[in-house]
Amino acid sequence: MVTLYRGYLQTLVLLACVVHLSRPVCVEVPSDTEAVLGKSMRLTCISCMKREEVKPKTRVDWYYMPKTEGNIKPEKTHIYKYEEDKGTDVGEQFKGRLIWDGSQDLQDLSIWIFNVSYNDSGVYECHVLREFEFDFFTPSFSIMRNISLNVRERASADPTAIYSEIMMYVLLVFLTFWLLVEMVYCYRKISRSDDQAQDTASFIS
């Protein structure tokens, strides 16, 4: 019975170590700014949560401003909104061509544009409003991200993407190795505790 209990204890500790190390990390990366004519384009908007212990009410609004010549101020158009687990495209220019691609925890608030045209070039704004619910007050937090999008006939070569992919694989290898080291450390720590418990039991008997 004691051996079975120790087995359960070891399994729980190892799982706790793995869960702690595999906790998702939010990184606010910039969006791509070049789209290919007729293809799909992901507009990346990430807003990392500052208070993980509170579940906020989040609203996301996307706006579009076309490119203009000279000092003419472009007109800002509301094209998409996401609220209460529902996304809706509200602009005529992008009607039926926008789809939500955010994460479940609403830290990634990105959208896709399908069948990109030259008229889609311009500045996109991602507005995020979070309302935190406490007992006596509801503070709010808002941010805005700008994405300047250029539409080209063909995709241009981007050496940065190659370097980024290489670094991603290097990071994955490093994190995998670090996870193995932590698991071995946890296992040895449990084994030492088990040995000490056995020595204590032998001494008492």
Coordinates of C-alpha atoms in Angstrom, one line a residue:
M1 CA 0.0 0.0 0.0
V2 CA 2.9 2.4 0.9
T3 CA 4.6 1.6 -2.4
L4 CA 1.4 2.3 -4.4
Y5 CA 1.0 5.6 -2.5
R6 CA 4.6 6.6 -3.3
G7 CA 4.0 5.7 -7.0
Y8 CA 1.1 8.1 -7.1
L9 CA 3.1 10.8 -5.4
Q10 CA 5.9 10.5 -7.9
T11 CA 3.5 10.6 -10.8
L12 CA 1.8 13.7 -9.5
V13 CA 5.1 15.6 -8.9
L14 CA 6.3 14.8 -12.4
L15 CA 3.1 16.0 -13.9
A16 CA 3.3 19.2 -11.9
C17 CA 6.8 19.8 -13.2
V18 CA 5.7 19.2 -16.8
V19 CA 2.6 21.4 -16.5
H20 CA 4.6 24.2 -15.0
L21 CA 7.2 24.1 -17.7
S22 CA 4.7 23.8 -20.6
R23 CA 2.6 26.8 -19.5
P24 CA 1.8 28.9 -22.6
V25 CA 3.9 32.1 -23.0
C26 CA 2.4 35.1 -24.8
V27 CA 4.8 37.0 -27.1
E28 CA 3.6 40.2 -28.8
V29 CA 5.1 39.7 -32.3
P30 CA 4.5 42.2 -35.1
S31 CA 2.3 41.3 -38.1
D32 CA 3.5 40.7 -41.6
T33 CA 3.0 43.8 -43.8
E34 CA 3.2 42.3 -47.3
A35 CA 0.3 40.5 -49.0
V36 CA 0.2 38.7 -52.3
L37 CA -2.5 39.6 -54.8
G38 CA -5.4 37.0 -54.8
K39 CA -4.0 35.1 -51.8
S40 CA -5.0 35.1 -48.1
M41 CA -3.3 37.4 -45.5
R42 CA -3.3 37.1 -41.7
L43 CA -3.3 40.4 -39.8
T44 CA -1.6 39.6 -36.5
C45 CA -2.7 41.5 -33.4
I46 CA -1.5 40.2 -30.0
S47 CA -2.3 41.7 -26.7
C48 CA -0.8 39.8 -23.8
M49 CA -2.8 39.6 -20.5
K50 CA -1.2 41.6 -17.7
R51 CA -3.4 40.0 -15.0
E52 CA -3.8 36.3 -15.5
E53 CA -5.8 35.8 -12.3
V54 CA -8.7 37.9 -13.6
K55 CA -10.9 37.0 -16.6
P56 CA -11.8 40.2 -18.4
K57 CA -14.5 41.0 -20.9
T58 CA -12.8 41.7 -24.2
R59 CA -14.0 43.6 -27.2
V60 CA -11.9 43.8 -30.5
D61 CA -12.5 46.3 -33.3
W62 CA -10.6 46.4 -36.6
Y63 CA -10.5 49.6 -38.7
Y64 CA -9.1 50.2 -42.2
M65 CA -7.7 53.4 -43.7
P66 CA -6.8 53.3 -47.5
K67 CA -3.6 54.8 -48.8
T68 CA -4.0 58.4 -50.0
E69 CA -1.7 60.8 -51.9
G70 CA -0.4 64.0 -50.6
N71 CA -1.7 65.4 -47.3
I72 CA -5.2 64.0 -47.7
K73 CA -6.3 62.4 -44.5
P74 CA -7.7 58.9 -45.2
E75 CA -11.2 58.0 -44.0
K76 CA -11.2 55.3 -41.2
T77 CA -13.7 52.5 -41.8
H78 CA -14.9 50.0 -39.2
I79 CA -14.5 46.6 -40.8
Y80 CA -14.7 44.0 -38.1
K81 CA -15.7 43.5 -34.5
Y82 CA -15.4 40.6 -32.0
E83 CA -17.4 40.5 -28.8
E84 CA -19.0 37.9 -26.6
D85 CA -17.4 35.0 -28.6
K86 CA -18.8 36.2 -31.9
G87 CA -17.0 37.9 -34.8
T88 CA -18.8 40.0 -37.4
D89 CA -17.5 41.8 -40.5
V90 CA -19.2 45.2 -40.7
G91 CA -17.5 46.9 -43.7
E92 CA -18.8 46.6 -47.3
Q93 CA -15.4 46.5 -48.8
F94 CA -14.4 43.3 -46.9
K95 CA -17.9 41.8 -46.7
G96 CA -17.5 38.0 -46.6
R97 CA -13.7 38.1 -46.8
L98 CA -12.8 38.4 -43.1
I99 CA -12.6 35.6 -40.6
W100 CA -11.6 35.5 -36.9
D101 CA -8.3 33.7 -36.1
G102 CA -7.8 34.6 -32.5
S103 CA -6.9 32.4 -29.6
Q104 CA -9.4 31.0 -27.0
D105 CA -7.9 33.1 -24.2
L106 CA -8.2 36.3 -26.4
Q107 CA -4.6 37.2 -26.3
D108 CA -4.2 36.6 -30.0
L109 CA -6.8 38.8 -31.7
S110 CA -5.8 38.2 -35.4
I111 CA -8.0 38.1 -38.5
W112 CA -7.6 36.7 -42.0
I113 CA -8.4 38.5 -45.2
F114 CA -9.3 36.3 -48.2
N115 CA -8.8 37.1 -51.9
V116 CA -6.6 40.1 -51.3
S117 CA -6.8 42.9 -53.9
Y118 CA -4.8 46.0 -54.5
N119 CA -7.5 48.1 -52.9
D120 CA -6.8 46.3 -49.6
S121 CA -3.5 48.2 -49.3
G122 CA -3.5 50.7 -46.4
V123 CA -3.3 50.9 -42.7
Y124 CA -5.2 48.5 -40.4
E125 CA -5.9 49.3 -36.7
C126 CA -6.6 46.7 -34.1
H127 CA -8.4 48.2 -31.1
V128 CA -8.6 46.1 -27.9
L129 CA -10.7 47.0 -24.9
R130 CA -10.6 44.8 -21.8
E131 CA -12.9 45.4 -18.8
F132 CA -11.9 43.7 -15.5
E133 CA -14.6 42.9 -13.1
F134 CA -13.9 43.4 -9.4
D135 CA -16.3 43.6 -6.4
F136 CA -16.8 47.3 -6.4
F137 CA -15.4 48.7 -9.6
T138 CA -14.6 47.7 -13.2
P139 CA -11.4 49.1 -14.5
S140 CA -10.7 49.0 -18.2
F141 CA -7.5 48.7 -20.4
S142 CA -7.2 49.5 -24.1
I143 CA -4.5 49.3 -26.7
M144 CA -4.2 49.9 -30.4
R145 CA -2.0 48.2 -33.0
N146 CA -1.1 49.6 -36.4
I147 CA -0.4 47.4 -39.5
S148 CA 0.6 49.1 -42.7
L149 CA -0.2 46.5 -45.5
N150 CA 1.2 46.5 -49.0
V151 CA -0.3 44.3 -51.7
R152 CA 2.2 42.9 -54.3
E153 CA 1.7 40.8 -57.4
R154 CA 4.3 38.3 -56.2
A155 CA 5.9 37.6 -52.8
S156 CA 9.3 39.0 -52.4
A157 CA 12.2 37.0 -50.9
D158 CA 12.5 37.6 -47.1
P159 CA 15.8 36.4 -45.6
T160 CA 14.5 37.4 -42.1
A161 CA 11.8 34.7 -42.4
I162 CA 14.6 32.1 -43.0
Y163 CA 16.6 33.2 -40.0
S164 CA 13.5 33.3 -37.8
E165 CA 12.6 29.7 -38.8
I166 CA 16.2 28.6 -38.0
M167 CA 16.0 30.3 -34.6
M168 CA 12.6 28.7 -33.9
Y169 CA 14.0 25.2 -34.4
V170 CA 17.0 26.0 -32.2
L171 CA 14.7 27.3 -29.5
L172 CA 12.5 24.2 -29.7
V173 CA 15.5 21.9 -29.3
F174 CA 16.7 24.0 -26.3
L175 CA 13.3 23.9 -24.6
T176 CA 13.0 20.2 -25.2
F177 CA 16.4 19.6 -23.6
W178 CA 15.6 21.9 -20.7
L179 CA 12.3 20.0 -20.1
L180 CA 14.2 16.7 -20.0
V181 CA 16.7 18.1 -17.5
E182 CA 13.9 19.3 -15.3
M183 CA 12.2 16.0 -15.4
V184 CA 15.4 14.2 -14.4
Y185 CA 15.9 16.7 -11.6
C186 CA 12.4 16.1 -10.3
Y187 CA 12.8 12.4 -10.5
R188 CA 16.1 12.4 -8.6
K189 CA 14.6 14.7 -5.9
I190 CA 11.7 12.3 -5.5
S191 CA 14.1 9.3 -5.3
R192 CA 16.1 11.0 -2.6
S193 CA 13.0 11.8 -0.6
D194 CA 11.9 8.2 -1.0
D195 CA 15.3 6.9 0.2
Q196 CA 15.2 9.2 3.2
A197 CA 11.8 8.0 4.1
Q198 CA 12.9 4.4 3.9
D199 CA 16.0 5.1 6.1
T200 CA 13.8 6.8 8.7
A201 CA 11.3 3.9 8.7
S202 CA 14.2 1.4 9.1
F203 CA 15.7 3.4 11.9
I204 CA 12.4 3.6 13.8
S205 CA 11.7 -0.1 13.4

